[in-house]
Structure formats: C-alpha cells, structure tokens
PDB file of C-alpha atoms in Angstrom:
ATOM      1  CA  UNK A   1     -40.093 -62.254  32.967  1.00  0.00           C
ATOM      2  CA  UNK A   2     -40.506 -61.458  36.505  1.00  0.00           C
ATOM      3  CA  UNK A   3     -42.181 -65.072  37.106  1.00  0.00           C
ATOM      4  CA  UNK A   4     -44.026 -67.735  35.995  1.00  0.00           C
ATOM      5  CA  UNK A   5     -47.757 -68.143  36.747  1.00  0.00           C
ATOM      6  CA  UNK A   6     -49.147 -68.525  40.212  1.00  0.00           C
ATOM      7  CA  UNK A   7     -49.909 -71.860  41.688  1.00  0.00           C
ATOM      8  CA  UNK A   8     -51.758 -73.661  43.810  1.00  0.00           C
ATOM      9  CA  UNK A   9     -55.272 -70.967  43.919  1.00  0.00           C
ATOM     10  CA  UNK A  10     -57.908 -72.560  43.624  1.00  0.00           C
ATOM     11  CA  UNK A  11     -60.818 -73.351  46.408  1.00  0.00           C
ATOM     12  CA  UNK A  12     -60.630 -73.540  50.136  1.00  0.00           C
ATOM     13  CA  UNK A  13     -62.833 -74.280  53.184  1.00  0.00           C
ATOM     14  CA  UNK A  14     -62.859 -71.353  55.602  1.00  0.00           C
ATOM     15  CA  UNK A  15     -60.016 -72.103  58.235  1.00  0.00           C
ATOM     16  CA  UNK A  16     -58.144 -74.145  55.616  1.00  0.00           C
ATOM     17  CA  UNK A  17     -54.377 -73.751  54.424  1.00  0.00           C
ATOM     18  CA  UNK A  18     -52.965 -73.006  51.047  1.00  0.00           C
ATOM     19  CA  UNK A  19     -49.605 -72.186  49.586  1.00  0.00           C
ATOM     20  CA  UNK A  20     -48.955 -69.902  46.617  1.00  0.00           C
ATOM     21  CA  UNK A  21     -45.900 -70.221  44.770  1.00  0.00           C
ATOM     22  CA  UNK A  22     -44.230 -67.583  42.423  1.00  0.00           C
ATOM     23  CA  UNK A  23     -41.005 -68.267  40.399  1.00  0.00           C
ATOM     24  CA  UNK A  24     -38.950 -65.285  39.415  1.00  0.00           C
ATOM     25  CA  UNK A  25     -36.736 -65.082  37.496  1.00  0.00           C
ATOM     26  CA  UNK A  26     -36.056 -61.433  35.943  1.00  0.00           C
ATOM     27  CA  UNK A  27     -34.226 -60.686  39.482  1.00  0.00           C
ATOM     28  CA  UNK A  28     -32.011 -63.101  41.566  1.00  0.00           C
ATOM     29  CA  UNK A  29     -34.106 -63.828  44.892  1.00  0.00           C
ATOM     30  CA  UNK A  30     -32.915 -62.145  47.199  1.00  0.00           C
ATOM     31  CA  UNK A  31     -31.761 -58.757  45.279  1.00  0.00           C
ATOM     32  CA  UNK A  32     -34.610 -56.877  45.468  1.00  0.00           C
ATOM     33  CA  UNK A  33     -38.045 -56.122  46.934  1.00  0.00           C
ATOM     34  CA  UNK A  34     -40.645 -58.776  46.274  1.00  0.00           C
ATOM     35  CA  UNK A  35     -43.901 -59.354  47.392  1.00  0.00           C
ATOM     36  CA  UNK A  36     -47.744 -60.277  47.203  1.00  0.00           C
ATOM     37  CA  UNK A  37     -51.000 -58.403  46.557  1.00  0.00           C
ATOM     38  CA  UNK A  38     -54.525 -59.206  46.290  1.00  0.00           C
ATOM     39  CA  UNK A  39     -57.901 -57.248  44.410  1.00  0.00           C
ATOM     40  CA  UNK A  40     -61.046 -58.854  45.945  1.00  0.00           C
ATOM     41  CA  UNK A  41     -63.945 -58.201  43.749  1.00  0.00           C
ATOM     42  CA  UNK A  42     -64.801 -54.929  43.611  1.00  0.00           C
ATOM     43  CA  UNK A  43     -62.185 -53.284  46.052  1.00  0.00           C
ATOM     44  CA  UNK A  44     -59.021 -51.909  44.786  1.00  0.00           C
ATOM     45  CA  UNK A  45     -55.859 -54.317  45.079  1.00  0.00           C
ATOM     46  CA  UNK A  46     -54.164 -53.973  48.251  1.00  0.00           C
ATOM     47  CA  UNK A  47     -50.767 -55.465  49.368  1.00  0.00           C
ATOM     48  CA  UNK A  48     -50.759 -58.836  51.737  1.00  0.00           C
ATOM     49  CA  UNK A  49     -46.828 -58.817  52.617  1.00  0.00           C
ATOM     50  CA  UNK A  50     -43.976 -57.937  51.016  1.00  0.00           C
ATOM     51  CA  UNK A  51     -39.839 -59.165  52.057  1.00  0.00           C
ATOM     52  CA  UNK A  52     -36.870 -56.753  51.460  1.00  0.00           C
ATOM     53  CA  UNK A  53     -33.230 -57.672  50.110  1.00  0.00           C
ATOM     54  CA  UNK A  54     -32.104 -58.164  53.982  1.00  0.00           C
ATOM     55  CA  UNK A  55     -35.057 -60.689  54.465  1.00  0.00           C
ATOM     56  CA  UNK A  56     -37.137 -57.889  56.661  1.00  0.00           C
ATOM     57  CA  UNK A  57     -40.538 -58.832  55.894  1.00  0.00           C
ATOM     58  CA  UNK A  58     -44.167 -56.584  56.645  1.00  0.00           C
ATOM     59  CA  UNK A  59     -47.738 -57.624  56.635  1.00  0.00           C
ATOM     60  CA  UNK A  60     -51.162 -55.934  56.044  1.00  0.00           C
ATOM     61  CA  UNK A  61     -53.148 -56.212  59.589  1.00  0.00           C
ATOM     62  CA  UNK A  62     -55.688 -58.126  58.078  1.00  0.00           C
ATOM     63  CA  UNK A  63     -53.244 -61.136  57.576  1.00  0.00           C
ATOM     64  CA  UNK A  64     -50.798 -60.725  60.376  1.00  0.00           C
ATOM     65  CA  UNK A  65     -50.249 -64.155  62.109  1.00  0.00           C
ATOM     66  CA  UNK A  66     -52.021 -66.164  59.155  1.00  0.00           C
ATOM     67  CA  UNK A  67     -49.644 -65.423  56.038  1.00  0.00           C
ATOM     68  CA  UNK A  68     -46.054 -65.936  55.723  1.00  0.00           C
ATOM     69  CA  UNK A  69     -43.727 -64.609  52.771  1.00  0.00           C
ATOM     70  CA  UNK A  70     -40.982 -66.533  52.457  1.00  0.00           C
ATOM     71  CA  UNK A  71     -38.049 -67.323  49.662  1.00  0.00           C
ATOM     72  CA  UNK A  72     -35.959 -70.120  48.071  1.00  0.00           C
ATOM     73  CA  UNK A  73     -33.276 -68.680  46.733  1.00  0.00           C
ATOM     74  CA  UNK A  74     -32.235 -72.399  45.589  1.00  0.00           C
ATOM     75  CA  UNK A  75     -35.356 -72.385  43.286  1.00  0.00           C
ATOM     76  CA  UNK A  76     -35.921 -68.748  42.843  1.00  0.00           C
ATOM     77  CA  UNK A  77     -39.536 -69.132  44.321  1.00  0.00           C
ATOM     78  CA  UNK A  78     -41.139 -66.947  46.599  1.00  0.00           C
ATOM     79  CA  UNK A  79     -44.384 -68.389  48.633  1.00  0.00           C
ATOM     80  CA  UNK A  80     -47.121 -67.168  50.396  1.00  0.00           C
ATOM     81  CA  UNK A  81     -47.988 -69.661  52.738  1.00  0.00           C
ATOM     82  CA  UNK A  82     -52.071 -68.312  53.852  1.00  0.00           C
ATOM     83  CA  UNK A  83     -53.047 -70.396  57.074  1.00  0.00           C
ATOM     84  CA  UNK A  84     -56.521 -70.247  59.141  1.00  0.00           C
ATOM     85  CA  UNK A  85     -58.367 -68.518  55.749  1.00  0.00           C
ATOM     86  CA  UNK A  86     -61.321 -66.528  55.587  1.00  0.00           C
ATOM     87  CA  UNK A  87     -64.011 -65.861  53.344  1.00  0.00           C
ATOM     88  CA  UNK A  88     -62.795 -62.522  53.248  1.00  0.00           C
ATOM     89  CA  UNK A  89     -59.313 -63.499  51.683  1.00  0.00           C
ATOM     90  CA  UNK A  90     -61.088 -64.517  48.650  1.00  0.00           C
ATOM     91  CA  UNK A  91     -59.205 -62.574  45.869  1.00  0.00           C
ATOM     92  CA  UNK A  92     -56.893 -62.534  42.724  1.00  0.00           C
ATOM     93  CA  UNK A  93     -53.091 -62.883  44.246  1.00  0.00           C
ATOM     94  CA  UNK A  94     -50.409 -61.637  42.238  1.00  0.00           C
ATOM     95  CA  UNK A  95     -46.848 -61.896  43.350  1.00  0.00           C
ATOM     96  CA  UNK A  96     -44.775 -58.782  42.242  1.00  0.00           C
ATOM     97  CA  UNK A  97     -41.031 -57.772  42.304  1.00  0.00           C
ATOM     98  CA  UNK A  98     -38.235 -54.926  42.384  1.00  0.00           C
ATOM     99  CA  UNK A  99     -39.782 -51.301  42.639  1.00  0.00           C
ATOM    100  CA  UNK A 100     -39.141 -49.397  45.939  1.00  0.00           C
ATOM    101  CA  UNK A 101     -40.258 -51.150  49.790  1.00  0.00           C
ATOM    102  CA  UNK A 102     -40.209 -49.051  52.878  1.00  0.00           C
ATOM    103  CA  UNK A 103     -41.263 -49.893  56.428  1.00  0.00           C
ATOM    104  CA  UNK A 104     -43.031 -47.757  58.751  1.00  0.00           C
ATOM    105  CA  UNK A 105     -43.425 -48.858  62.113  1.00  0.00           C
ATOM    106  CA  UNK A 106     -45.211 -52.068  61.473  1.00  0.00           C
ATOM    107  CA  UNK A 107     -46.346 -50.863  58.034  1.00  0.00           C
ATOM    108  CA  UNK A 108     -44.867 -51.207  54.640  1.00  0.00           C
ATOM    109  CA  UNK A 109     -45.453 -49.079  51.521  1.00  0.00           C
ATOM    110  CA  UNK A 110     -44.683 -51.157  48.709  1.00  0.00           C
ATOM    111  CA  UNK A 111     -44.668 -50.145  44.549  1.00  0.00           C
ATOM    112  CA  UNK A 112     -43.144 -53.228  42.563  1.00  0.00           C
ATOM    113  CA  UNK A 113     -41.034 -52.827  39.000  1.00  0.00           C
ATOM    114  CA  UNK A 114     -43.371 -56.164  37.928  1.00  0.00           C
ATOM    115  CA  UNK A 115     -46.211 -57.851  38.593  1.00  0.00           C
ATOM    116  CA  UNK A 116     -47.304 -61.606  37.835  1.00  0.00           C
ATOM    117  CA  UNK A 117     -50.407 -62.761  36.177  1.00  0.00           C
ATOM    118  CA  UNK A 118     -52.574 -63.360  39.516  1.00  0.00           C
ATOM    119  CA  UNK A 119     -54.247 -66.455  40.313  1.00  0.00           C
ATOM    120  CA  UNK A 120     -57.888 -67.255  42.022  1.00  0.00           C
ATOM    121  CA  UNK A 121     -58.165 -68.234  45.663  1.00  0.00           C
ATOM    122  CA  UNK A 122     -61.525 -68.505  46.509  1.00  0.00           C
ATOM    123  CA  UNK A 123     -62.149 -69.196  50.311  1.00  0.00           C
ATOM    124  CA  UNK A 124     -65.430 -70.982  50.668  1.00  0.00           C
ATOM    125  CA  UNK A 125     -67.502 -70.473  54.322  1.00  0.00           C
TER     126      UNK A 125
END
C-alpha cells in the first residue's frame, strides 16, 4: 500500500503548528512524485504541496511560507509540517504518491498513482 494512515490531525488553535506524517511504502521515497492534498467541506480537494524525485518541491499560494513537504528516506515518511494555521486550513489531508508532477513557474500540476486514507485537521479560531 502506498502508506499507512495519517497522523497527528486532530484540533488546533488558529496560529498553532501541526505535523502530518505519511509512511509509504508501495514506492521507495525518493523515486517518485509524492505529495499532499486537502477537501475542505464542501469545496473540491485541492493540492497543498507536492516534492519531485530530485527533491524540487511546489506549493499552493494559499500555504506558501506556512507548510513544508519534506521526506525521510531512512523511515520512508513524508511530512507536512503546517505552521501559523488558519481556520481556513481546516480540511481532510491525504498524502498521495507516484502519478505524473510538473512545475510551472511557481505552480505545480500534480495527479498521484495513490492516495492515503486522509485524516481530520480541524483549525479552531
């Protein structure tokens, strides 16, 4: 399977921190195209950053300077590390892997192979 459950969602005070965590383990880290999405209620899910094979990592604008993608390759774990949150972040995060990446300018178009199960992060005002 492409990873194992989410973890750490759960609530946050606007302006607060959290990490989300996302073991994979279908592709080596590092191979392929990985990333993370969100669906807020209502809206359609929309990517929140994504990392290529050669570490080149893209952002949505609404998260730019806030969220970090990052990988362990030691651990096969990729994180999402959300800083300064808003109410608005408030969502269902799924990581995702493999599938195609491209950059354009300082935008990404991203269509994983997988996606994980998701996980709550609820971003209290």
């Amino acid at each position: 399977q492409v990873q194992r459950p989410e973890s750490e969602g759960g609530s946050v005070e606007s302006g607060g921190s959290k990490r989300l965590s996302c073991i994979v383990t279908r592709y080596p880290m590092g191979s392929v195209p990985m990333g993370w999405f969100r669906q807020a209620p209502g809206k359609d899910r929309e990517g929140v950053a994504a990392i290529d094979s050669d570490g080149t990592s893209g952002y949505a604008e609404s998260v730019k300077g806030r969220f970090t993608i990052s990988q362990d390759r030691a651990t096969s774990t990729m994180y999402l590390q959300m800083n300064s949150l808003k109410p608005d972040d408030t969502a269902i995060y799924y990581c995702a892997a493999g599938g195609e990446l491209t950059f354009v300018g300082s935008s990404y178009y991203y269509i994983p192979a997988w996606w994980g199960q998701g996980t709550q992060v609820t971003v209290s005002s």
